[in-house]
CSV table of N, CA and C in Angstrom, one decimal:
chain,number,residue,atom,x,y,z
D,1,MET,N,13.5,7.5,4.8
D,1,MET,CA,12.8,6.5,5.5
D,1,MET,C,12.0,5.7,4.5
D,2,TRP,N,11.9,4.4,4.7
D,2,TRP,CA,11.3,3.4,3.8
D,2,TRP,C,10.1,2.7,4.6
D,3,PHE,N,9.1,2.5,3.8
D,3,PHE,CA,7.9,1.8,4.4
D,3,PHE,C,7.5,0.6,3.5
D,4,ILE,N,6.8,-0.3,4.1
D,4,ILE,CA,6.3,-1.5,3.4
D,4,ILE,C,4.8,-1.2,2.9
D,5,VAL,N,4.6,-1.4,1.7
D,5,VAL,CA,3.3,-1.2,1.1
D,5,VAL,C,2.8,-2.5,0.4
D,6,VAL,N,1.6,-2.9,0.6
D,6,VAL,CA,1.0,-4.1,0.0
D,6,VAL,C,-0.1,-3.7,-0.9
D,7,THR,N,-0.1,-4.2,-2.1
D,7,THR,CA,-1.2,-4.0,-3.0
D,7,THR,C,-2.0,-5.3,-3.1
D,8,PHE,N,-3.2,-5.2,-3.6
D,8,PHE,CA,-4.2,-6.4,-3.6
D,8,PHE,C,-4.7,-6.7,-5.0
D,9,LEU,N,-4.9,-8.0,-5.3
D,9,LEU,CA,-5.5,-8.4,-6.5
D,9,LEU,C,-7.0,-8.1,-6.4
D,10,ASN,N,-7.7,-7.9,-7.6
D,10,ASN,CA,-9.1,-7.8,-7.6
D,10,ASN,C,-9.7,-6.8,-6.7
D,11,ALA,N,-8.9,-5.7,-6.5
D,11,ALA,CA,-9.3,-4.7,-5.5
D,11,ALA,C,-9.2,-3.3,-6.2
D,12,THR,N,-9.5,-3.3,-7.5
D,12,THR,CA,-9.5,-2.0,-8.2
D,12,THR,C,-10.6,-1.1,-7.7
D,13,ILE,N,-10.3,0.2,-7.5
D,13,ILE,CA,-11.3,1.1,-7.1
D,13,ILE,C,-12.0,1.5,-8.3
D,14,PRO,N,-13.4,1.5,-8.3
D,14,PRO,CA,-14.2,1.8,-9.5
D,14,PRO,C,-13.8,3.2,-10.1
D,15,ASN,N,-13.8,3.2,-11.4
D,15,ASN,CA,-13.6,4.5,-12.2
D,15,ASN,C,-12.2,5.0,-11.9
D,16,SER,N,-11.2,4.2,-11.7
D,16,SER,CA,-9.8,4.6,-11.5
D,16,SER,C,-8.9,3.5,-11.9
D,17,ASN,N,-7.6,3.8,-11.9
D,17,ASN,CA,-6.6,2.7,-12.1
D,17,ASN,C,-5.9,2.4,-10.8
D,18,MET,N,-6.5,2.8,-9.7
D,18,MET,CA,-5.9,2.6,-8.4
D,18,MET,C,-6.4,1.3,-7.7
D,19,ASN,N,-5.5,0.6,-7.0
D,19,ASN,CA,-5.9,-0.6,-6.2
D,19,ASN,C,-5.9,-0.2,-4.7
D,20,GLU,N,-6.6,-1.1,-4.0
D,20,GLU,CA,-6.5,-0.9,-2.5
D,20,GLU,C,-5.1,-1.2,-2.1
D,21,ILE,N,-4.6,-0.5,-1.1
D,21,ILE,CA,-3.3,-0.7,-0.6
D,21,ILE,C,-3.3,-0.7,0.9
D,22,PHE,N,-2.3,-1.3,1.5
D,22,PHE,CA,-2.1,-1.3,2.9
D,22,PHE,C,-0.7,-0.8,3.2
D,23,VAL,N,-0.5,0.3,4.0
D,23,VAL,CA,0.8,0.8,4.3
D,23,VAL,C,1.1,0.5,5.7
D,24,PHE,N,2.3,-0.1,5.9
D,24,PHE,CA,2.8,-0.4,7.3
D,24,PHE,C,3.5,0.8,7.8
D,25,SER,N,3.1,1.5,8.8
D,25,SER,CA,3.8,2.6,9.4
D,25,SER,C,4.9,2.1,10.4
D,26,ASN,N,4.7,0.9,10.8
D,26,ASN,CA,5.7,0.2,11.7
D,26,ASN,C,5.7,-1.2,11.4
D,27,PRO,N,6.9,-1.7,11.1
D,27,PRO,CA,8.2,-1.1,11.1
D,27,PRO,C,8.4,-0.2,9.9
D,28,HIS,N,9.3,0.7,10.1
D,28,HIS,CA,9.8,1.5,9.0
D,28,HIS,C,11.4,1.4,9.0
D,29,PHE,N,12.0,1.8,8.0
D,29,PHE,CA,13.5,1.5,7.8
D,29,PHE,C,14.2,2.8,7.3
D,30,GLU,N,15.4,2.8,7.7
D,30,GLU,CA,16.3,4.0,7.3
D,30,GLU,C,16.9,3.7,5.9
D,31,LYS,N,17.1,2.4,5.5
D,31,LYS,CA,17.7,2.1,4.2
D,31,LYS,C,16.8,1.1,3.5
D,32,GLN,N,16.8,1.2,2.2
D,32,GLN,CA,16.0,0.3,1.3
D,32,GLN,C,16.4,-1.2,1.6
D,33,THR,N,17.7,-1.4,1.7
D,33,THR,CA,18.2,-2.8,1.9
D,33,THR,C,17.6,-3.4,3.2
D,34,ASP,N,17.5,-2.6,4.2
D,34,ASP,CA,16.9,-3.1,5.5
D,34,ASP,C,15.5,-3.5,5.3
D,35,CYS,N,14.7,-2.7,4.6
D,35,CYS,CA,13.3,-3.0,4.3
D,35,CYS,C,13.3,-4.3,3.5
D,36,TYR,N,14.0,-4.3,2.4
D,36,TYR,CA,14.1,-5.5,1.5
D,36,TYR,C,14.4,-6.8,2.3
D,37,ASN,N,15.4,-6.7,3.2
D,37,ASN,CA,15.8,-7.9,3.9
D,37,ASN,C,14.7,-8.3,4.9
D,38,TYR,N,14.0,-7.4,5.5
D,38,TYR,CA,12.9,-7.7,6.4
D,38,TYR,C,11.8,-8.4,5.6
D,39,VAL,N,11.4,-7.8,4.5
D,39,VAL,CA,10.4,-8.4,3.7
D,39,VAL,C,10.7,-9.8,3.2
D,40,GLN,N,12.0,-10.1,2.9
D,40,GLN,CA,12.4,-11.4,2.5
D,40,GLN,C,12.1,-12.5,3.6
D,41,VAL,N,12.2,-12.1,4.8
D,41,VAL,CA,12.0,-13.0,6.0
D,41,VAL,C,10.6,-13.0,6.4
D,42,MET,N,9.9,-11.9,6.4
D,42,MET,CA,8.6,-11.7,7.0
D,42,MET,C,7.4,-11.6,6.0
D,43,ASN,N,7.6,-12.0,4.8
D,43,ASN,CA,6.6,-11.8,3.7
D,43,ASN,C,5.3,-12.4,4.1
D,44,MET,N,5.3,-13.6,4.6
D,44,MET,CA,4.0,-14.3,4.9
D,44,MET,C,3.2,-13.5,6.0
D,45,ASP,N,3.9,-13.1,7.0
D,45,ASP,CA,3.3,-12.3,8.1
D,45,ASP,C,2.8,-11.0,7.6
D,46,ILE,N,3.6,-10.4,6.7
D,46,ILE,CA,3.1,-9.1,6.1
D,46,ILE,C,1.9,-9.3,5.3
D,47,TYR,N,1.8,-10.3,4.4
D,47,TYR,CA,0.6,-10.6,3.6
D,47,TYR,C,-0.6,-10.9,4.6
D,48,ALA,N,-0.4,-11.7,5.6
D,48,ALA,CA,-1.5,-12.0,6.5
D,48,ALA,C,-2.0,-10.8,7.2
D,49,LYS,N,-1.2,-9.9,7.7
D,49,LYS,CA,-1.6,-8.7,8.4
D,49,LYS,C,-2.4,-7.8,7.4
D,50,ALA,N,-1.9,-7.6,6.2
D,50,ALA,CA,-2.5,-6.8,5.2
D,50,ALA,C,-3.9,-7.3,4.9
D,51,ALA,N,-3.9,-8.6,4.6
D,51,ALA,CA,-5.2,-9.3,4.2
D,51,ALA,C,-6.2,-9.1,5.4
D,52,ALA,N,-5.8,-9.3,6.6
D,52,ALA,CA,-6.7,-9.2,7.7
D,52,ALA,C,-7.2,-7.8,7.9
D,53,SER,N,-6.5,-6.8,7.5
D,53,SER,CA,-6.9,-5.4,7.6
D,53,SER,C,-8.1,-5.2,6.7
D,54,TYR,N,-8.3,-6.0,5.6
D,54,TYR,CA,-9.5,-5.9,4.8
D,54,TYR,C,-10.5,-7.1,5.0
D,55,GLY,N,-10.3,-7.7,6.1
D,55,GLY,CA,-11.2,-8.8,6.5
D,55,GLY,C,-11.1,-10.0,5.5
D,56,PHE,N,-9.9,-10.1,5.0
D,56,PHE,CA,-9.6,-11.2,4.0
D,56,PHE,C,-10.5,-11.2,2.8
D,57,LYS,N,-11.0,-10.0,2.5
D,57,LYS,CA,-11.9,-9.8,1.3
D,57,LYS,C,-11.0,-9.8,0.0
D,58,TYR,N,-9.8,-9.3,0.1
D,58,TYR,CA,-8.9,-9.2,-1.1
D,58,TYR,C,-7.7,-10.1,-0.8
D,59,THR,N,-7.1,-10.5,-2.0
D,59,THR,CA,-5.9,-11.3,-1.9
D,59,THR,C,-4.7,-10.4,-2.1
D,60,PRO,N,-3.7,-10.4,-1.2
D,60,PRO,CA,-2.5,-9.6,-1.5
D,60,PRO,C,-1.8,-10.0,-2.8
D,61,GLU,N,-1.3,-9.0,-3.5
D,61,GLU,CA,-0.7,-9.2,-4.8
D,61,GLU,C,0.8,-9.0,-4.7
D,62,ALA,N,1.3,-7.9,-4.0
D,62,ALA,CA,2.7,-7.6,-4.0
D,62,ALA,C,3.1,-6.8,-2.8
D,63,ILE,N,4.3,-6.9,-2.4
D,63,ILE,CA,4.9,-6.1,-1.3
D,63,ILE,C,6.0,-5.2,-2.0
D,64,TYR,N,5.9,-3.9,-1.6
D,64,TYR,CA,6.9,-3.0,-2.1
D,64,TYR,C,7.5,-2.3,-0.9
D,65,CYS,N,8.8,-1.9,-1.0
D,65,CYS,CA,9.5,-1.0,-0.1
D,65,CYS,C,9.5,0.4,-0.8
D,66,LEU,N,8.8,1.3,-0.2
D,66,LEU,CA,8.8,2.7,-0.9
D,66,LEU,C,9.3,3.7,0.1
D,67,GLU,N,9.9,4.8,-0.5
D,67,GLU,CA,10.4,5.9,0.3
D,67,GLU,C,9.2,6.7,0.8
D,68,LYS,N,9.4,7.4,1.9
D,68,LYS,CA,8.4,8.3,2.5
D,68,LYS,C,7.7,9.2,1.5
D,69,GLU,N,8.5,9.8,0.6
D,69,GLU,CA,8.0,10.7,-0.4
D,69,GLU,C,7.0,10.0,-1.4
D,70,GLN,N,7.4,8.8,-1.7
D,70,GLN,CA,6.5,8.0,-2.6
D,70,GLN,C,5.2,7.6,-2.0
D,71,VAL,N,5.3,7.2,-0.7
D,71,VAL,CA,4.1,6.9,0.1
D,71,VAL,C,3.2,8.1,0.2
D,72,GLY,N,3.8,9.3,0.5
D,72,GLY,CA,3.1,10.5,0.6
D,72,GLY,C,2.3,10.9,-0.7
D,73,LYS,N,3.0,10.7,-1.8
D,73,LYS,CA,2.4,11.0,-3.1
D,73,LYS,C,1.2,10.1,-3.3
D,74,ILE,N,1.4,8.8,-3.1
D,74,ILE,CA,0.3,7.8,-3.3
D,74,ILE,C,-0.9,8.2,-2.4
D,75,MET,N,-0.6,8.5,-1.1
D,75,MET,CA,-1.7,8.8,-0.2
D,75,MET,C,-2.4,10.1,-0.6
D,76,LYS,N,-1.7,11.1,-1.1
D,76,LYS,CA,-2.3,12.3,-1.5
D,76,LYS,C,-3.2,12.1,-2.7
D,77,GLU,N,-2.7,11.3,-3.7
D,77,GLU,CA,-3.6,11.0,-4.9
D,77,GLU,C,-4.8,10.2,-4.4
D,78,TYR,N,-4.7,9.3,-3.5
D,78,TYR,CA,-5.8,8.5,-3.1
D,78,TYR,C,-6.8,9.4,-2.4
D,79,LYS,N,-6.3,10.3,-1.5
D,79,LYS,CA,-7.2,11.2,-0.8
D,79,LYS,C,-7.9,12.1,-1.8
D,80,ALA,N,-7.2,12.6,-2.8
D,80,ALA,CA,-7.9,13.5,-3.8
D,80,ALA,C,-9.0,12.7,-4.5
D,81,PHE,N,-8.7,11.5,-4.9
D,81,PHE,CA,-9.6,10.6,-5.5
D,81,PHE,C,-10.9,10.5,-4.7
D,82,LEU,N,-10.7,10.2,-3.4
D,82,LEU,CA,-11.9,10.0,-2.5
D,82,LEU,C,-12.7,11.2,-2.3
D,83,GLU,N,-12.1,12.4,-2.4
D,83,GLU,CA,-12.7,13.6,-2.2
D,83,GLU,C,-13.5,14.2,-3.4
D,84,GLU,N,-13.2,13.6,-4.6
D,84,GLU,CA,-13.8,14.0,-5.8
D,84,GLU,C,-15.3,13.7,-5.7
D,85,LYS,N,-16.1,14.7,-6.2
D,85,LYS,CA,-17.5,14.5,-6.2
D,85,LYS,C,-17.9,13.8,-7.5
D,86,PRO,N,-18.9,12.9,-7.4
D,86,PRO,CA,-19.3,12.2,-8.6
D,86,PRO,C,-19.9,13.3,-9.6
D,87,LYS,N,-19.6,13.1,-10.9
D,87,LYS,CA,-20.1,14.0,-11.9
D,87,LYS,C,-21.4,13.4,-12.5
D,88,ILE,N,-22.4,14.3,-12.4
D,88,ILE,CA,-23.7,13.8,-12.9
D,88,ILE,C,-24.0,14.5,-14.2
D,89,SER,N,-24.2,13.8,-15.3
D,89,SER,CA,-24.6,14.4,-16.6
D,89,SER,C,-26.1,14.3,-16.8
D,90,SER,N,-26.6,15.3,-17.5
D,90,SER,CA,-28.0,15.3,-17.7
D,90,SER,C,-28.3,15.3,-19.2
């Protein structure tokens, strides 16, 4: 299964090399070519919906078609990053 993922410019998460992302759960696709063809036609609508999800605070940078496993890995890493406690040095 393939999903559409949008990354944003100037949206780097502090103290990491991760950017804000928006993952479309619907639509999703059985084949990469179906995802790619959809993105070719709907790219402006995809960018608009992704930007709106962040209140137009960030500018969309790129659209990717990623497999379910890739999206899962990204989300797992993002969740782990958010759960890390800040390290305080004395």
